[in-house]
PDB file of C-alpha atoms in Angstrom:
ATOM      1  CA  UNK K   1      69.884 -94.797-147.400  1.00 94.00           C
ATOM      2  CA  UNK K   2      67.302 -95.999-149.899  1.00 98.00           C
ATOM      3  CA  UNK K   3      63.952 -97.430-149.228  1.00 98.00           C
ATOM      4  CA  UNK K   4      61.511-100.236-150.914  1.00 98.00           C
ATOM      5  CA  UNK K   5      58.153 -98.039-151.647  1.00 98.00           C
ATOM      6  CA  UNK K   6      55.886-100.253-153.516  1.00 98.00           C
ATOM      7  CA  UNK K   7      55.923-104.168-154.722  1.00 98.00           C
ATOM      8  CA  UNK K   8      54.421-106.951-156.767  1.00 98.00           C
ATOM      9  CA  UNK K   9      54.298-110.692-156.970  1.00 98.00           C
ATOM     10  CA  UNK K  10      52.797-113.325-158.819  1.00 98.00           C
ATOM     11  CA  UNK K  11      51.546-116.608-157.767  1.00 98.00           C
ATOM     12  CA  UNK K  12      54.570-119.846-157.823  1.00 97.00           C
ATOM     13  CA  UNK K  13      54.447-123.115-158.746  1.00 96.00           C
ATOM     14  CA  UNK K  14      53.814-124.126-162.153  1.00 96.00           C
ATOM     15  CA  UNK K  15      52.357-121.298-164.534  1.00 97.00           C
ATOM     16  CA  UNK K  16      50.905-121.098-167.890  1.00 97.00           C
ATOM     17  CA  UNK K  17      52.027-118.077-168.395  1.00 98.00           C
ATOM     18  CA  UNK K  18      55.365-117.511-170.213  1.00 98.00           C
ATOM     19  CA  UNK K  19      58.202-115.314-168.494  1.00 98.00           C
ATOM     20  CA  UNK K  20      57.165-111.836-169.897  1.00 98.00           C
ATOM     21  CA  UNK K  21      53.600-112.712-168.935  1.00 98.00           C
ATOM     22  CA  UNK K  22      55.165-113.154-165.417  1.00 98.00           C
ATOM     23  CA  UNK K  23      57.230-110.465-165.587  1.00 98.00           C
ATOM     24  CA  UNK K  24      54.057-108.195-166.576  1.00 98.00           C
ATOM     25  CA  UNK K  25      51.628-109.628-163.783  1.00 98.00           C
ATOM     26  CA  UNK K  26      54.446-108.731-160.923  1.00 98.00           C
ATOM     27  CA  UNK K  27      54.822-104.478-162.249  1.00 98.00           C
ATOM     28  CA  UNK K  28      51.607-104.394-163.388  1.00 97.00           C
ATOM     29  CA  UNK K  29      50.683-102.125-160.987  1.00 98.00           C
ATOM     30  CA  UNK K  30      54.920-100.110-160.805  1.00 98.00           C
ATOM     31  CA  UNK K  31      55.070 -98.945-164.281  1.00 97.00           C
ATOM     32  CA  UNK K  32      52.977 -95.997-163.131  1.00 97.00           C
ATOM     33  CA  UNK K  33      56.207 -94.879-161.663  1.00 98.00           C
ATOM     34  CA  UNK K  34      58.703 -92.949-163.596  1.00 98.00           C
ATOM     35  CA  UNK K  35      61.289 -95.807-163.534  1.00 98.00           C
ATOM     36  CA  UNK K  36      64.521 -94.829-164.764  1.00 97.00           C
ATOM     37  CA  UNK K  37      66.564 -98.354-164.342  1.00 98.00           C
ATOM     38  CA  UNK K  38      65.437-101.842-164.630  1.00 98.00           C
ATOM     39  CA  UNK K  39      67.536-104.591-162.811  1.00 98.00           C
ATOM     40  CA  UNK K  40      66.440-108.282-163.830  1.00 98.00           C
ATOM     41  CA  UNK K  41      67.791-111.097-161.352  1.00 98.00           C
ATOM     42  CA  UNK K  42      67.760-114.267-163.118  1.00 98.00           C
ATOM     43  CA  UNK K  43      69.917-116.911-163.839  1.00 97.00           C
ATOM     44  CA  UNK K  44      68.551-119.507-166.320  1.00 96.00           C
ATOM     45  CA  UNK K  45      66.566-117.985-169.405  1.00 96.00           C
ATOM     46  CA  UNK K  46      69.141-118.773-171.392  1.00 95.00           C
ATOM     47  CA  UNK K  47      69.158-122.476-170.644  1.00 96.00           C
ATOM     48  CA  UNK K  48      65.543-122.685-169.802  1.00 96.00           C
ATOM     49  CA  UNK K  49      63.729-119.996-172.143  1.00 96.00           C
ATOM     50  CA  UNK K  50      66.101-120.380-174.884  1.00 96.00           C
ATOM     51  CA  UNK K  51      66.781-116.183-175.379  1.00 96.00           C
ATOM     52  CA  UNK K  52      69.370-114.303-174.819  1.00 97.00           C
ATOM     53  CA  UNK K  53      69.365-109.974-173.473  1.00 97.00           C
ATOM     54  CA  UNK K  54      66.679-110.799-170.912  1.00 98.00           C
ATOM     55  CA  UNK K  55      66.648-107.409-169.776  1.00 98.00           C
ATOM     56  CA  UNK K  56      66.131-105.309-172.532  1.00 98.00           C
ATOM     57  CA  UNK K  57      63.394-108.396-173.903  1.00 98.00           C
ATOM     58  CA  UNK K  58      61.901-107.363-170.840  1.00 98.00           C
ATOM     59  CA  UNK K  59      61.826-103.672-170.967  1.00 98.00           C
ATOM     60  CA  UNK K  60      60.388-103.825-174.429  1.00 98.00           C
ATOM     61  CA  UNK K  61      57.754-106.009-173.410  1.00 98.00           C
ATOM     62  CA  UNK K  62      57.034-104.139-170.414  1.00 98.00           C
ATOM     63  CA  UNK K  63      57.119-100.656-172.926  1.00 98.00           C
ATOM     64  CA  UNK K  64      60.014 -99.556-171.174  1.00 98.00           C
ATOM     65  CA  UNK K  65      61.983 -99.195-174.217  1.00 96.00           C
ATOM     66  CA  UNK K  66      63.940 -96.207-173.278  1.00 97.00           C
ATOM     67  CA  UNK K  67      64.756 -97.545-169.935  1.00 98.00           C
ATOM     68  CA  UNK K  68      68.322 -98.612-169.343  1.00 98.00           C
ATOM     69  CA  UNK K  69      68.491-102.238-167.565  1.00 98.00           C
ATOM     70  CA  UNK K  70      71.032-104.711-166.636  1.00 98.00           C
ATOM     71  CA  UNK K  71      70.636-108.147-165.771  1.00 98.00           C
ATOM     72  CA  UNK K  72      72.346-110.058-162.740  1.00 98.00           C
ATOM     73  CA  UNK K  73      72.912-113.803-162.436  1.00 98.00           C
ATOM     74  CA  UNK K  74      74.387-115.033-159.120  1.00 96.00           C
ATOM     75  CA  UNK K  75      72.888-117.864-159.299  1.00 95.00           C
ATOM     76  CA  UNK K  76      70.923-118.535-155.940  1.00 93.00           C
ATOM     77  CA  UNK K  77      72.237-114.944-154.635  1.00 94.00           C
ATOM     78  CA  UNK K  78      70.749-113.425-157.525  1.00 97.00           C
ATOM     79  CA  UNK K  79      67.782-111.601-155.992  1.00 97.00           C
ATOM     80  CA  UNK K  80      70.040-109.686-152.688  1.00 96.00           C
ATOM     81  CA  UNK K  81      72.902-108.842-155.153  1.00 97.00           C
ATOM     82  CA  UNK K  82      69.699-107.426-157.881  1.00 98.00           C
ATOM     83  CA  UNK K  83      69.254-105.276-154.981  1.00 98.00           C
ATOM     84  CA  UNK K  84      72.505-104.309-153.982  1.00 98.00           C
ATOM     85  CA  UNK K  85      73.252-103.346-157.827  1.00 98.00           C
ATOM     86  CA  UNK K  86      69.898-100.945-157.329  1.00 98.00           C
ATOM     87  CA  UNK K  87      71.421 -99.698-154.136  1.00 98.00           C
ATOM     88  CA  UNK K  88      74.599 -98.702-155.401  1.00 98.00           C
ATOM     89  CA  UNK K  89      72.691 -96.920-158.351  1.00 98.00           C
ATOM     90  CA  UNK K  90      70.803 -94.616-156.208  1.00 98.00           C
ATOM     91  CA  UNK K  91      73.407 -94.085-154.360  1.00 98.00           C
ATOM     92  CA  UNK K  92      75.764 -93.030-157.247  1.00 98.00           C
ATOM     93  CA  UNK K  93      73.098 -90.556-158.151  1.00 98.00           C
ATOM     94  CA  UNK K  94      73.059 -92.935-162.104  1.00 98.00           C
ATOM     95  CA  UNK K  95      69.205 -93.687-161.041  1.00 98.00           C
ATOM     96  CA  UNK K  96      66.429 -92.064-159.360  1.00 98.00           C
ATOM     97  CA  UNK K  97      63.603 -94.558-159.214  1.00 98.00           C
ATOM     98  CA  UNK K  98      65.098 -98.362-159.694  1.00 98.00           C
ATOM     99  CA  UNK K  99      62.893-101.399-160.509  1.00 98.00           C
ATOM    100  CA  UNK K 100      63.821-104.512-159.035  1.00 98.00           C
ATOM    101  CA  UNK K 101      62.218-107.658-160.934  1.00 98.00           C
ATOM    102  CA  UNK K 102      62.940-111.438-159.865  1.00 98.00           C
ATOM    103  CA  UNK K 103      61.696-113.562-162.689  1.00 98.00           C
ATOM    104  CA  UNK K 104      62.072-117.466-163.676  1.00 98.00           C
ATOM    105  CA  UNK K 105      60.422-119.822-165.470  1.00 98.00           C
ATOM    106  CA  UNK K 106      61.590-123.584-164.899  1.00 97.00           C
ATOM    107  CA  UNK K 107      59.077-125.022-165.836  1.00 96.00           C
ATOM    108  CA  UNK K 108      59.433-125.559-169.552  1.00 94.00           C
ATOM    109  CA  UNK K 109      62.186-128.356-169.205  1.00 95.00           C
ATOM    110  CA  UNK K 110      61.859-131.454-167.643  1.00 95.00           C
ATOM    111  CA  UNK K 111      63.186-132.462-163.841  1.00 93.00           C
ATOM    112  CA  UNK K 112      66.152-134.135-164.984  1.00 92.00           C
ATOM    113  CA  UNK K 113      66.972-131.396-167.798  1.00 95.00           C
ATOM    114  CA  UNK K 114      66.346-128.706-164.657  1.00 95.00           C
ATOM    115  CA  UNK K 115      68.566-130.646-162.381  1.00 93.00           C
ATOM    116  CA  UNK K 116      71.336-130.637-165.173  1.00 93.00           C
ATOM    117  CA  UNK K 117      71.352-127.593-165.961  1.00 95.00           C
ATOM    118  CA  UNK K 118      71.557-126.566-162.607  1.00 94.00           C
ATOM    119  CA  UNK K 119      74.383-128.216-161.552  1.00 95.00           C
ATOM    120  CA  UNK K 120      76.423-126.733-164.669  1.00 95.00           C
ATOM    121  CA  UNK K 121      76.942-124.041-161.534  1.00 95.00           C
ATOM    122  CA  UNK K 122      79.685-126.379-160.789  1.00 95.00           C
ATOM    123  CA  UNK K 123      82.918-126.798-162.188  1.00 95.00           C
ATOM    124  CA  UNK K 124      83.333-129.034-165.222  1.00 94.00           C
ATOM    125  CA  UNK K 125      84.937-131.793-163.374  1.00 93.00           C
ATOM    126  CA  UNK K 126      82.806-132.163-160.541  1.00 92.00           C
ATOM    127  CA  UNK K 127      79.358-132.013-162.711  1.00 89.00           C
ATOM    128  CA  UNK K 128      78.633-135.448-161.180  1.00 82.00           C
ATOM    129  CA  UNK K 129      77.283-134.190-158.090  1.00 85.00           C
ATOM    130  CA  UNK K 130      73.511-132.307-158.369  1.00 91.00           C
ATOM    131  CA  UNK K 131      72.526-130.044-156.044  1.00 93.00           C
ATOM    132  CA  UNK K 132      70.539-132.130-154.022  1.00 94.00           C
ATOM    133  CA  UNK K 133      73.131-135.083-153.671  1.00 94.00           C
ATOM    134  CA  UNK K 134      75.335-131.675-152.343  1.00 95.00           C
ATOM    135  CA  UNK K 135      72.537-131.389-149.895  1.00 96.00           C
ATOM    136  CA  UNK K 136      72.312-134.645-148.814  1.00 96.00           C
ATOM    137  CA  UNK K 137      76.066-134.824-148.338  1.00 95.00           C
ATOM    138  CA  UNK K 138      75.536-131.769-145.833  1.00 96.00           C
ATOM    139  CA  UNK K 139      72.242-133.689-144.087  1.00 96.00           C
ATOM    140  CA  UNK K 140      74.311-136.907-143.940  1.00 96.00           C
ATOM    141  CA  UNK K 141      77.680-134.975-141.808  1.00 95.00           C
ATOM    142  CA  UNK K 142      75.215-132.971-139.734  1.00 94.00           C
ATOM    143  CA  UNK K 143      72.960-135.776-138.404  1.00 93.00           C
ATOM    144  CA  UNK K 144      76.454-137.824-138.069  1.00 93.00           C
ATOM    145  CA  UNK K 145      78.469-134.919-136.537  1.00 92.00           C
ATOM    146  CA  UNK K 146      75.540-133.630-134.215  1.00 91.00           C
ATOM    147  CA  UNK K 147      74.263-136.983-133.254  1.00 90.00           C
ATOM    148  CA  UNK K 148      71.221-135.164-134.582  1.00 90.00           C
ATOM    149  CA  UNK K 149      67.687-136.741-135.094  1.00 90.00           C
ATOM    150  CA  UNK K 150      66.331-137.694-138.841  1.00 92.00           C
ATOM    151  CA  UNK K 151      63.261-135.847-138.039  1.00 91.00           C
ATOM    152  CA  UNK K 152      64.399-132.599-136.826  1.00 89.00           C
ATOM    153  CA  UNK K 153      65.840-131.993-140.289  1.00 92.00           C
ATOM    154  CA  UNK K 154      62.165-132.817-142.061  1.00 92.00           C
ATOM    155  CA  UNK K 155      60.841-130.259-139.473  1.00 90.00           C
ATOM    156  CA  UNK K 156      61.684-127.448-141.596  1.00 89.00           C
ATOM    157  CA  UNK K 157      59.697-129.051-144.134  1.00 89.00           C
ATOM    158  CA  UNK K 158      57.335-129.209-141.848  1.00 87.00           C
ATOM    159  CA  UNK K 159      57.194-125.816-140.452  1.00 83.00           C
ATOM    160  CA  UNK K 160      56.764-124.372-143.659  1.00 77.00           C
ATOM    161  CA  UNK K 161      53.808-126.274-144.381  1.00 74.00           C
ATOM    162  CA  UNK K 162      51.785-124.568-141.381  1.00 71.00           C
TER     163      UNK K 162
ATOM    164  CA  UNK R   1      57.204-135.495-145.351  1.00 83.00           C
ATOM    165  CA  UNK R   2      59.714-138.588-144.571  1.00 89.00           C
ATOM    166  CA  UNK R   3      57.513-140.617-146.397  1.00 89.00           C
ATOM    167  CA  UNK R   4      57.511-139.239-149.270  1.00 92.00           C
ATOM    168  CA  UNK R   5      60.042-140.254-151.969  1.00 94.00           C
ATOM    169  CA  UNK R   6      63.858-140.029-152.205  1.00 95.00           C
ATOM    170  CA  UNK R   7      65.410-137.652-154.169  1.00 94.00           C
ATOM    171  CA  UNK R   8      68.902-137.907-152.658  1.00 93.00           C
ATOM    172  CA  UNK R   9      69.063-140.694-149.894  1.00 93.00           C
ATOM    173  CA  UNK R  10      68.385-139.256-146.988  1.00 96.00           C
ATOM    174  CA  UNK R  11      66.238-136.331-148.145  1.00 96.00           C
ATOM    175  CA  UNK R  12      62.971-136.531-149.263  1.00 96.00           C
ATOM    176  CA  UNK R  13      60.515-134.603-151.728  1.00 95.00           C
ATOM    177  CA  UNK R  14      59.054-132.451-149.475  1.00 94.00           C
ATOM    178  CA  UNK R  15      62.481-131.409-148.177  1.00 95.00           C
ATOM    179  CA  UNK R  16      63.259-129.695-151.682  1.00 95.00           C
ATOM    180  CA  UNK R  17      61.946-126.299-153.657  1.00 92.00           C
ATOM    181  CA  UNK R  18      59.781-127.055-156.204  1.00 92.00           C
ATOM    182  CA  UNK R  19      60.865-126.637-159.629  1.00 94.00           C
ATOM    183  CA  UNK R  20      58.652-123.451-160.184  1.00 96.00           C
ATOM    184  CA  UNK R  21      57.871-120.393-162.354  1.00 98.00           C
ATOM    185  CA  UNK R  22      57.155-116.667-161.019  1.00 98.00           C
ATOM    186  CA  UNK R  23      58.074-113.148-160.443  1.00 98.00           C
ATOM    187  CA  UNK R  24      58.380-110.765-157.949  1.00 98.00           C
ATOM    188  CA  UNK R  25      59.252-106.999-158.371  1.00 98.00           C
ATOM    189  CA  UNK R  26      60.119-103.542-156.300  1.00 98.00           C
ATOM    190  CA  UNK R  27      60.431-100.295-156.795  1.00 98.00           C
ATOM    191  CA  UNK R  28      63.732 -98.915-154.326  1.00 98.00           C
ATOM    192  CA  UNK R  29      63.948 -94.902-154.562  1.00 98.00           C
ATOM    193  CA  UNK R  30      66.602 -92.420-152.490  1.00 98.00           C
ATOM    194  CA  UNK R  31      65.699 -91.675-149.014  1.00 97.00           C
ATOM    195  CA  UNK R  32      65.165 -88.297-149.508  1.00 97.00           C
ATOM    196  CA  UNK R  33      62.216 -89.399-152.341  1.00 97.00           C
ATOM    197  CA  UNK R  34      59.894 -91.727-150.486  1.00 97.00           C
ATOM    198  CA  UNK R  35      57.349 -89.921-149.115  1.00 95.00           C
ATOM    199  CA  UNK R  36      56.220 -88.934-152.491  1.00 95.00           C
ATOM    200  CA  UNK R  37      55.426 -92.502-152.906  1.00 97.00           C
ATOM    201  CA  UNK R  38      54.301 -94.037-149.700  1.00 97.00           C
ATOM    202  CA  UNK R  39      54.296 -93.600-146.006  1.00 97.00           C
ATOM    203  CA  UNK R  40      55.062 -96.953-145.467  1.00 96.00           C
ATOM    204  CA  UNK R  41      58.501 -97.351-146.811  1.00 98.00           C
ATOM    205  CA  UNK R  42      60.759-100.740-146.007  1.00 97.00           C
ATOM    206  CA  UNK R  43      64.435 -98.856-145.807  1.00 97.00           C
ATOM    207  CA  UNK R  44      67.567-101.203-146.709  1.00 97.00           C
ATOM    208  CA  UNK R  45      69.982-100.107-143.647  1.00 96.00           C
ATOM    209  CA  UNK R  46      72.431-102.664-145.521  1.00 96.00           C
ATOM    210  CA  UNK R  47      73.131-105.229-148.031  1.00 97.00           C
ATOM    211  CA  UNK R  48      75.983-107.510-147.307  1.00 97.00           C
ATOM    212  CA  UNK R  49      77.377-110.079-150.106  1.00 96.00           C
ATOM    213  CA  UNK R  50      80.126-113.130-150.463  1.00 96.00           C
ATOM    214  CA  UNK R  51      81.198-116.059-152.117  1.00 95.00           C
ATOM    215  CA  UNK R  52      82.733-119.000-151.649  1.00 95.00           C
ATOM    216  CA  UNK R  53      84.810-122.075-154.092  1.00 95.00           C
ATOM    217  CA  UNK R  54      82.984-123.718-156.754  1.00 95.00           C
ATOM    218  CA  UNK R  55      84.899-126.565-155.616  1.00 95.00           C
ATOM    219  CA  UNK R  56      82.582-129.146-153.431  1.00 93.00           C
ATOM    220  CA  UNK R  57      86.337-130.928-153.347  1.00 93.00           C
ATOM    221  CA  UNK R  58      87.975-127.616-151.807  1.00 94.00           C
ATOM    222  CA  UNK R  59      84.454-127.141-149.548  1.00 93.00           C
ATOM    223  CA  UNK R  60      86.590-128.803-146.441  1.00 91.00           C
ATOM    224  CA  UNK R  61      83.076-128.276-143.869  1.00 95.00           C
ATOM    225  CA  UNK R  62      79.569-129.543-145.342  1.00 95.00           C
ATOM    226  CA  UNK R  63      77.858-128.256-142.361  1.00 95.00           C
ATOM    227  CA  UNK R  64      78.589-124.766-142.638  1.00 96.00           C
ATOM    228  CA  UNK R  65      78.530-121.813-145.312  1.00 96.00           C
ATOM    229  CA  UNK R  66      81.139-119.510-144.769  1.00 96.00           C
ATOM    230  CA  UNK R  67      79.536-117.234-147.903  1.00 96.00           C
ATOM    231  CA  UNK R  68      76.492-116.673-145.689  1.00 96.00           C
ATOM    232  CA  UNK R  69      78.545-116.137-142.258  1.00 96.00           C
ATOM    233  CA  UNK R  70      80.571-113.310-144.252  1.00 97.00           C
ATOM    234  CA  UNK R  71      77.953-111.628-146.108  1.00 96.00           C
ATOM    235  CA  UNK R  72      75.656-111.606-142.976  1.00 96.00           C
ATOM    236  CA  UNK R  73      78.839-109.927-140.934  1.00 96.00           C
ATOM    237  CA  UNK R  74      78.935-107.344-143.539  1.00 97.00           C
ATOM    238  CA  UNK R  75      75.016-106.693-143.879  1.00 96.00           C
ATOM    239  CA  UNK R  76      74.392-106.244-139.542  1.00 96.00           C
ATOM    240  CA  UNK R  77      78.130-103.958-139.477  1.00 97.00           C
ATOM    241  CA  UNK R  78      76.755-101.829-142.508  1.00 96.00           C
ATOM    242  CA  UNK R  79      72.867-101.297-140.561  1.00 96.00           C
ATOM    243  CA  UNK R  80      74.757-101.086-137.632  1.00 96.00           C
ATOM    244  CA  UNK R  81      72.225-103.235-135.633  1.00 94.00           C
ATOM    245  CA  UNK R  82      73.636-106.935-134.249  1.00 90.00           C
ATOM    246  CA  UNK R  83      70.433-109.278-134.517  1.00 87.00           C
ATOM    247  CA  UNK R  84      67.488-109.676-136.506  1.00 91.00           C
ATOM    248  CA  UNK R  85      64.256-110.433-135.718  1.00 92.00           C
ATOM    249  CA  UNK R  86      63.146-112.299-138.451  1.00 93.00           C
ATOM    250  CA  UNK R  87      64.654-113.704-141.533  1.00 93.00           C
ATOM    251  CA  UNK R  88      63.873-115.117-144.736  1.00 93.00           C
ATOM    252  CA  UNK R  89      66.449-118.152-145.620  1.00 94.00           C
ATOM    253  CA  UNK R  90      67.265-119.682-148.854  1.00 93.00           C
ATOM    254  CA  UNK R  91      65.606-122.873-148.302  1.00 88.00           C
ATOM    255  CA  UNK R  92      66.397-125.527-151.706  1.00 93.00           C
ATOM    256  CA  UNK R  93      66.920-128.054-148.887  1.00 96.00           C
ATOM    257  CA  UNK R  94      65.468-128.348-145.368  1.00 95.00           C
ATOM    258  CA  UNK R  95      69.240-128.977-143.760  1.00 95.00           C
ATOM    259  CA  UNK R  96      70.311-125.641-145.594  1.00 96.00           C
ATOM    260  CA  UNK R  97      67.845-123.663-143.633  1.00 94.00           C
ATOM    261  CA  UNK R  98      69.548-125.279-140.296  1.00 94.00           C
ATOM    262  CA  UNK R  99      72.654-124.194-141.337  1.00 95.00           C
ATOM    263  CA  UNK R 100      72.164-121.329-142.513  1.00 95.00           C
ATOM    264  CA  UNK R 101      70.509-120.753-138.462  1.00 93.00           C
ATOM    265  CA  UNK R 102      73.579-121.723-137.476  1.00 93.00           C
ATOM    266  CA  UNK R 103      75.787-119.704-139.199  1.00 94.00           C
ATOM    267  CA  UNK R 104      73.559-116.394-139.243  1.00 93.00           C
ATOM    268  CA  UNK R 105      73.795-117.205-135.202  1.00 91.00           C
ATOM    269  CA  UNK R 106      70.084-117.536-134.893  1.00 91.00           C
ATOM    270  CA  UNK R 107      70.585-121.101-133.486  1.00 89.00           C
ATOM    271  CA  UNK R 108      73.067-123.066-131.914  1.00 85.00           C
ATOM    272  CA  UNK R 109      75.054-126.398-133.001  1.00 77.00           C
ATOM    273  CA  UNK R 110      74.273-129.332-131.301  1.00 71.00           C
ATOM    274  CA  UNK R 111      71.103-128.049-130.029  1.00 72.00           C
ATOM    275  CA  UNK R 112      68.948-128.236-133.443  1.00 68.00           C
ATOM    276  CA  UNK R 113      68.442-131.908-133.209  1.00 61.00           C
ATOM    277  CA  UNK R 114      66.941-131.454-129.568  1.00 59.00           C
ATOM    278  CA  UNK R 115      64.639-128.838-130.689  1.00 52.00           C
TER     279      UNK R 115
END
């Protein structure tokens, strides 16, 4: 089995900061560990940060150098398969002491950019649809299906606003 | 929150993630190395994941996500425990977390709307 043993997180929402900057503020305090594997989960720096090799950008900022890292892009599944990847590393015996580090920064594009280059998740053909037209579509059959309420959807909404 | 605009008729601003930058990070060592680094470790009993078409055509059901129902299966059979007692949903929509609920087995069709 492995464990979690220490953690970091910057504020969300929209930052100043640029992704390394991020990416320093969350292992600010876990590169007093002797980390011997960095896994990045993210999915857009290409397409929003313009740069390519995320990973090893990162462990040279973060003077990691040495460190071998790997980055994983599943999309929205990004962050559980980042850890499964770490998992399977200290399980193999490849890794001792694994860094896990979620990172994106949206917020340089515009909505509609964002939007578009989000749905590029689907295939070619069926780039019409954006994500939350798929959600809709979902919100639409449920409350038809389930006879169910307009409001008890926004609850969640609500809920996490408490 | 219903008043607030449209962004895809019938869901609403507030019913979406923000577009948003930041980071998050941990440190995940062998079992047999975490008391050197805390007393309070968070073990990962198991990590289940799946997929699913890229093809909304091909998607057949819009109010379910059989992805989520598999991977879930796999993550309780690897822990070996059969419910949870909390969880942390992917939540770009509000009707996602629902069915996600649903499908995880934390709530029951039908019954969400009466909630």
């Amino acid at each position: 089995m492995v464990a979690i043993v220490d953690y970091g997180i910057t504020k969300f929402g929209k930052r100043k900061e640029s992704i390394f900057e991020l990416a320093k503020e969350a292992t600010e305090k876990l590169l007093k560990y002797e980390i011997d594997y960095v896994i990045v989960s993210n999915s857009y720096s290409g397409e929003f940060n313009e740069m390519s090799g995320i990973s090893s950008l990162l462990t040279t900022y973060l003077n990691l150098d040495t460190v071998s890292s790997l980055r994983v892009d599943i999309t929205s599944g990004s962050g559980g398969s980042a850890i499964l990847v770490a998992k399977s590393l200290l399980e193999a015996k490849e890794a001792n002491t694994v860094l896990v580090l979620g990172v994106e920064k949206m917020s340089e594009k515009k909505t509609r950019e964002v939007t578009k280059i989000i749905s590029t998740l689907l295939p070619a053909e069926e780039r019409i649809a954006s994500l939350p037209s798929l959600a809709s579509l979902s919100a639409i059959e449920y409350m038809k299906r389930f006879n169910a309420p307009r409001e008890s959807i926004a609850q969640v909404a609500v809920k996490k606003s408490l | 929150m219903l008043n607030s605009p449209v962004i895809s008729e019938p869901l609403t601003l507030y019913e979406f993630t923000p577009i948003s930058d930041g980071a998050t990070a941990i440190v995940i060592v062998r079992n047999e190395d975490v008391l050197s680094y805390t007393d309070k470790p968070v073990y990962i009993k198991g990590v289940g994941t799946s997929n699913y078409t890229s093809y909304v055509s091909e998607k057949g059901d819009f109010v379910t996500l059989p992805a989520v129902k598999e991977a879930s299966k796999k993550a309780f059979r690897k822990a070996k425990v059969e419910k949870a007692d909390f969880a942390e949903l992917h939540d770009m929509a509000t009707i996602l977390e629902i069915i996600q609920s649903e499908d995880l087995g934390f709530l029951e069709k039908e019954k969400v709307g009466r909630l």
